């Protein structure tokens, strides 16, 4: 299924945590956060990692890795194309607190899925089109959004400003 369909499709198949329906999608690892001690086997806490996956066309999904998935894939670098197979839907904290709607912060965040087995994630290689947005934020830092470099060097947020600068 297309990455854009992951959230709506999984939501329509029931609540998070129920069974593993077989589905698959391909995405690019756009950003990751690793728990302290994920690479150290002596850590007393369970290793975890949080990935933001992108289709490089604007759709994003957040993937939480636990257990063998986190241990096996902690060294995966940003820009890697991955195949996800049968990951479970998960719900964000704000979604759990809310009654399931209302346009709050949870409704605008990307869909969230969970992988607790290394076999749920298959590494395909480096995505040649992957790049970071070339624009700067108002604070002067480089934008961290992933873009398809073969289409445009800036993200959809910075594209109108770049176009305005080209017109002047």
PDB file of N, CA, C and O in Angstrom, residues 140-167:
ATOM      1  N   UNK A 140      17.586  30.488  11.237  1.00  0.00           N
ATOM      2  CA  UNK A 140      18.853  30.359  10.548  1.00  0.00           C
ATOM      3  C   UNK A 140      19.388  28.942  10.457  1.00  0.00           C
ATOM      4  O   UNK A 140      20.420  28.701   9.848  1.00  0.00           O
ATOM      5  N   UNK A 141      18.688  27.998  11.066  1.00  0.00           N
ATOM      6  CA  UNK A 141      19.105  26.599  11.002  1.00  0.00           C
ATOM      7  C   UNK A 141      18.637  25.982   9.691  1.00  0.00           C
ATOM      8  O   UNK A 141      17.670  26.438   9.086  1.00  0.00           O
ATOM      9  N   UNK A 142      19.299  24.927   9.293  1.00  0.00           N
ATOM     10  CA  UNK A 142      18.888  24.234   8.081  1.00  0.00           C
ATOM     11  C   UNK A 142      17.600  23.452   8.355  1.00  0.00           C
ATOM     12  O   UNK A 142      17.455  22.819   9.396  1.00  0.00           O
ATOM     13  N   UNK A 143      16.672  23.483   7.421  1.00  0.00           N
ATOM     14  CA  UNK A 143      15.420  22.732   7.529  1.00  0.00           C
ATOM     15  C   UNK A 143      15.745  21.242   7.573  1.00  0.00           C
ATOM     16  O   UNK A 143      16.666  20.777   6.903  1.00  0.00           O
ATOM     17  N   UNK A 144      15.003  20.487   8.360  1.00  0.00           N
ATOM     18  CA  UNK A 144      15.282  19.068   8.535  1.00  0.00           C
ATOM     19  C   UNK A 144      14.340  18.158   7.757  1.00  0.00           C
ATOM     20  O   UNK A 144      14.450  16.943   7.852  1.00  0.00           O
ATOM     21  N   UNK A 145      13.431  18.729   6.976  1.00  0.00           N
ATOM     22  CA  UNK A 145      12.473  17.906   6.239  1.00  0.00           C
ATOM     23  C   UNK A 145      13.138  17.198   5.067  1.00  0.00           C
ATOM     24  O   UNK A 145      14.018  17.732   4.408  1.00  0.00           O
ATOM     25  N   UNK A 146      12.687  15.989   4.798  1.00  0.00           N
ATOM     26  CA  UNK A 146      13.203  15.203   3.677  1.00  0.00           C
ATOM     27  C   UNK A 146      12.514  15.639   2.389  1.00  0.00           C
ATOM     28  O   UNK A 146      11.326  15.978   2.396  1.00  0.00           O
ATOM     29  N   UNK A 147      13.270  15.639   1.301  1.00  0.00           N
ATOM     30  CA  UNK A 147      12.722  15.999  -0.008  1.00  0.00           C
ATOM     31  C   UNK A 147      13.203  15.004  -1.056  1.00  0.00           C
ATOM     32  O   UNK A 147      14.190  14.296  -0.860  1.00  0.00           O
ATOM     33  N   UNK A 148      12.499  14.980  -2.175  1.00  0.00           N
ATOM     34  CA  UNK A 148      12.906  14.217  -3.333  1.00  0.00           C
ATOM     35  C   UNK A 148      13.761  15.148  -4.175  1.00  0.00           C
ATOM     36  O   UNK A 148      13.249  16.037  -4.855  1.00  0.00           O
ATOM     37  N   UNK A 149      15.062  14.986  -4.133  1.00  0.00           N
ATOM     38  CA  UNK A 149      15.996  15.898  -4.787  1.00  0.00           C
ATOM     39  C   UNK A 149      15.818  15.945  -6.297  1.00  0.00           C
ATOM     40  O   UNK A 149      16.165  16.942  -6.931  1.00  0.00           O
ATOM     41  N   UNK A 150      15.259  14.895  -6.885  1.00  0.00           N
ATOM     42  CA  UNK A 150      15.050  14.905  -8.331  1.00  0.00           C
ATOM     43  C   UNK A 150      13.856  15.760  -8.727  1.00  0.00           C
ATOM     44  O   UNK A 150      13.689  16.085  -9.893  1.00  0.00           O
ATOM     45  N   UNK A 151      13.033  16.152  -7.747  1.00  0.00           N
ATOM     46  CA  UNK A 151      11.857  16.983  -8.013  1.00  0.00           C
ATOM     47  C   UNK A 151      12.106  18.438  -7.627  1.00  0.00           C
ATOM     48  O   UNK A 151      11.865  19.355  -8.405  1.00  0.00           O
ATOM     49  N   UNK A 152      12.571  18.657  -6.403  1.00  0.00           N
ATOM     50  CA  UNK A 152      12.777  20.018  -5.908  1.00  0.00           C
ATOM     51  C   UNK A 152      13.757  19.989  -4.730  1.00  0.00           C
ATOM     52  O   UNK A 152      13.681  19.095  -3.896  1.00  0.00           O
ATOM     53  N   UNK A 153      14.654  20.963  -4.638  1.00  0.00           N
ATOM     54  CA  UNK A 153      15.628  20.954  -3.539  1.00  0.00           C
ATOM     55  C   UNK A 153      15.073  21.462  -2.209  1.00  0.00           C
ATOM     56  O   UNK A 153      15.764  21.406  -1.199  1.00  0.00           O
ATOM     57  N   UNK A 154      13.835  21.988  -2.195  1.00  0.00           N
ATOM     58  CA  UNK A 154      13.234  22.491  -0.959  1.00  0.00           C
ATOM     59  C   UNK A 154      11.910  21.785  -0.691  1.00  0.00           C
ATOM     60  O   UNK A 154      11.257  21.284  -1.603  1.00  0.00           O
ATOM     61  N   UNK A 155      11.506  21.762   0.576  1.00  0.00           N
ATOM     62  CA  UNK A 155      10.262  21.106   0.976  1.00  0.00           C
ATOM     63  C   UNK A 155       9.054  21.970   0.614  1.00  0.00           C
ATOM     64  O   UNK A 155       9.195  23.128   0.219  1.00  0.00           O
ATOM     65  N   UNK A 156       7.871  21.405   0.789  1.00  0.00           N
ATOM     66  CA  UNK A 156       6.642  22.125   0.440  1.00  0.00           C
ATOM     67  C   UNK A 156       6.428  23.373   1.297  1.00  0.00           C
ATOM     68  O   UNK A 156       5.782  24.319   0.869  1.00  0.00           O
ATOM     69  N   UNK A 157       6.991  23.418   2.478  1.00  0.00           N
ATOM     70  CA  UNK A 157       6.868  24.598   3.331  1.00  0.00           C
ATOM     71  C   UNK A 157       7.705  25.754   2.782  1.00  0.00           C
ATOM     72  O   UNK A 157       7.281  26.902   2.782  1.00  0.00           O
ATOM     73  N   UNK A 158       8.903  25.452   2.294  1.00  0.00           N
ATOM     74  CA  UNK A 158       9.811  26.488   1.807  1.00  0.00           C
ATOM     75  C   UNK A 158       9.697  26.764   0.308  1.00  0.00           C
ATOM     76  O   UNK A 158      10.289  27.714  -0.195  1.00  0.00           O
ATOM     77  N   UNK A 159       8.958  25.951  -0.424  1.00  0.00           N
ATOM     78  CA  UNK A 159       8.834  26.127  -1.874  1.00  0.00           C
ATOM     79  C   UNK A 159       8.207  27.468  -2.262  1.00  0.00           C
ATOM     80  O   UNK A 159       8.715  28.126  -3.182  1.00  0.00           O
ATOM     81  N   UNK A 160       7.120  27.927  -1.611  1.00  0.00           N
ATOM     82  CA  UNK A 160       6.554  29.232  -2.004  1.00  0.00           C
ATOM     83  C   UNK A 160       7.554  30.382  -1.846  1.00  0.00           C
ATOM     84  O   UNK A 160       7.637  31.260  -2.711  1.00  0.00           O
ATOM     85  N   UNK A 161       8.328  30.376  -0.779  1.00  0.00           N
ATOM     86  CA  UNK A 161       9.332  31.433  -0.570  1.00  0.00           C
ATOM     87  C   UNK A 161      10.434  31.376  -1.619  1.00  0.00           C
ATOM     88  O   UNK A 161      10.897  32.394  -2.117  1.00  0.00           O
ATOM     89  N   UNK A 162      10.864  30.152  -1.964  1.00  0.00           N
ATOM     90  CA  UNK A 162      11.898  29.995  -2.986  1.00  0.00           C
ATOM     91  C   UNK A 162      11.385  30.466  -4.341  1.00  0.00           C
ATOM     92  O   UNK A 162      12.109  31.116  -5.092  1.00  0.00           O
ATOM     93  N   UNK A 163      10.132  30.161  -4.635  1.00  0.00           N
ATOM     94  CA  UNK A 163       9.531  30.606  -5.887  1.00  0.00           C
ATOM     95  C   UNK A 163       9.422  32.137  -5.921  1.00  0.00           C
ATOM     96  O   UNK A 163       9.727  32.744  -6.949  1.00  0.00           O
ATOM     97  N   UNK A 164       9.036  32.738  -4.821  1.00  0.00           N
ATOM     98  CA  UNK A 164       8.931  34.208  -4.759  1.00  0.00           C
ATOM     99  C   UNK A 164      10.287  34.870  -4.982  1.00  0.00           C
ATOM    100  O   UNK A 164      10.386  35.879  -5.666  1.00  0.00           O
ATOM    101  N   UNK A 165      11.354  34.262  -4.412  1.00  0.00           N
ATOM    102  CA  UNK A 165      12.699  34.808  -4.612  1.00  0.00           C
ATOM    103  C   UNK A 165      13.138  34.681  -6.078  1.00  0.00           C
ATOM    104  O   UNK A 165      13.815  35.558  -6.606  1.00  0.00           O
ATOM    105  N   UNK A 166      12.736  33.604  -6.734  1.00  0.00           N
ATOM    106  CA  UNK A 166      13.090  33.441  -8.145  1.00  0.00           C
ATOM    107  C   UNK A 166      12.355  34.444  -9.035  1.00  0.00           C
ATOM    108  O   UNK A 166      12.889  34.890 -10.038  1.00  0.00           O
ATOM    109  N   UNK A 167      11.140  34.780  -8.652  1.00  0.00           N
ATOM    110  CA  UNK A 167      10.335  35.723  -9.451  1.00  0.00           C
ATOM    111  C   UNK A 167      10.846  37.149  -9.332  1.00  0.00           C
ATOM    112  O   UNK A 167      10.624  37.967 -10.211  1.00  0.00           O
TER     113      UNK A 167
END
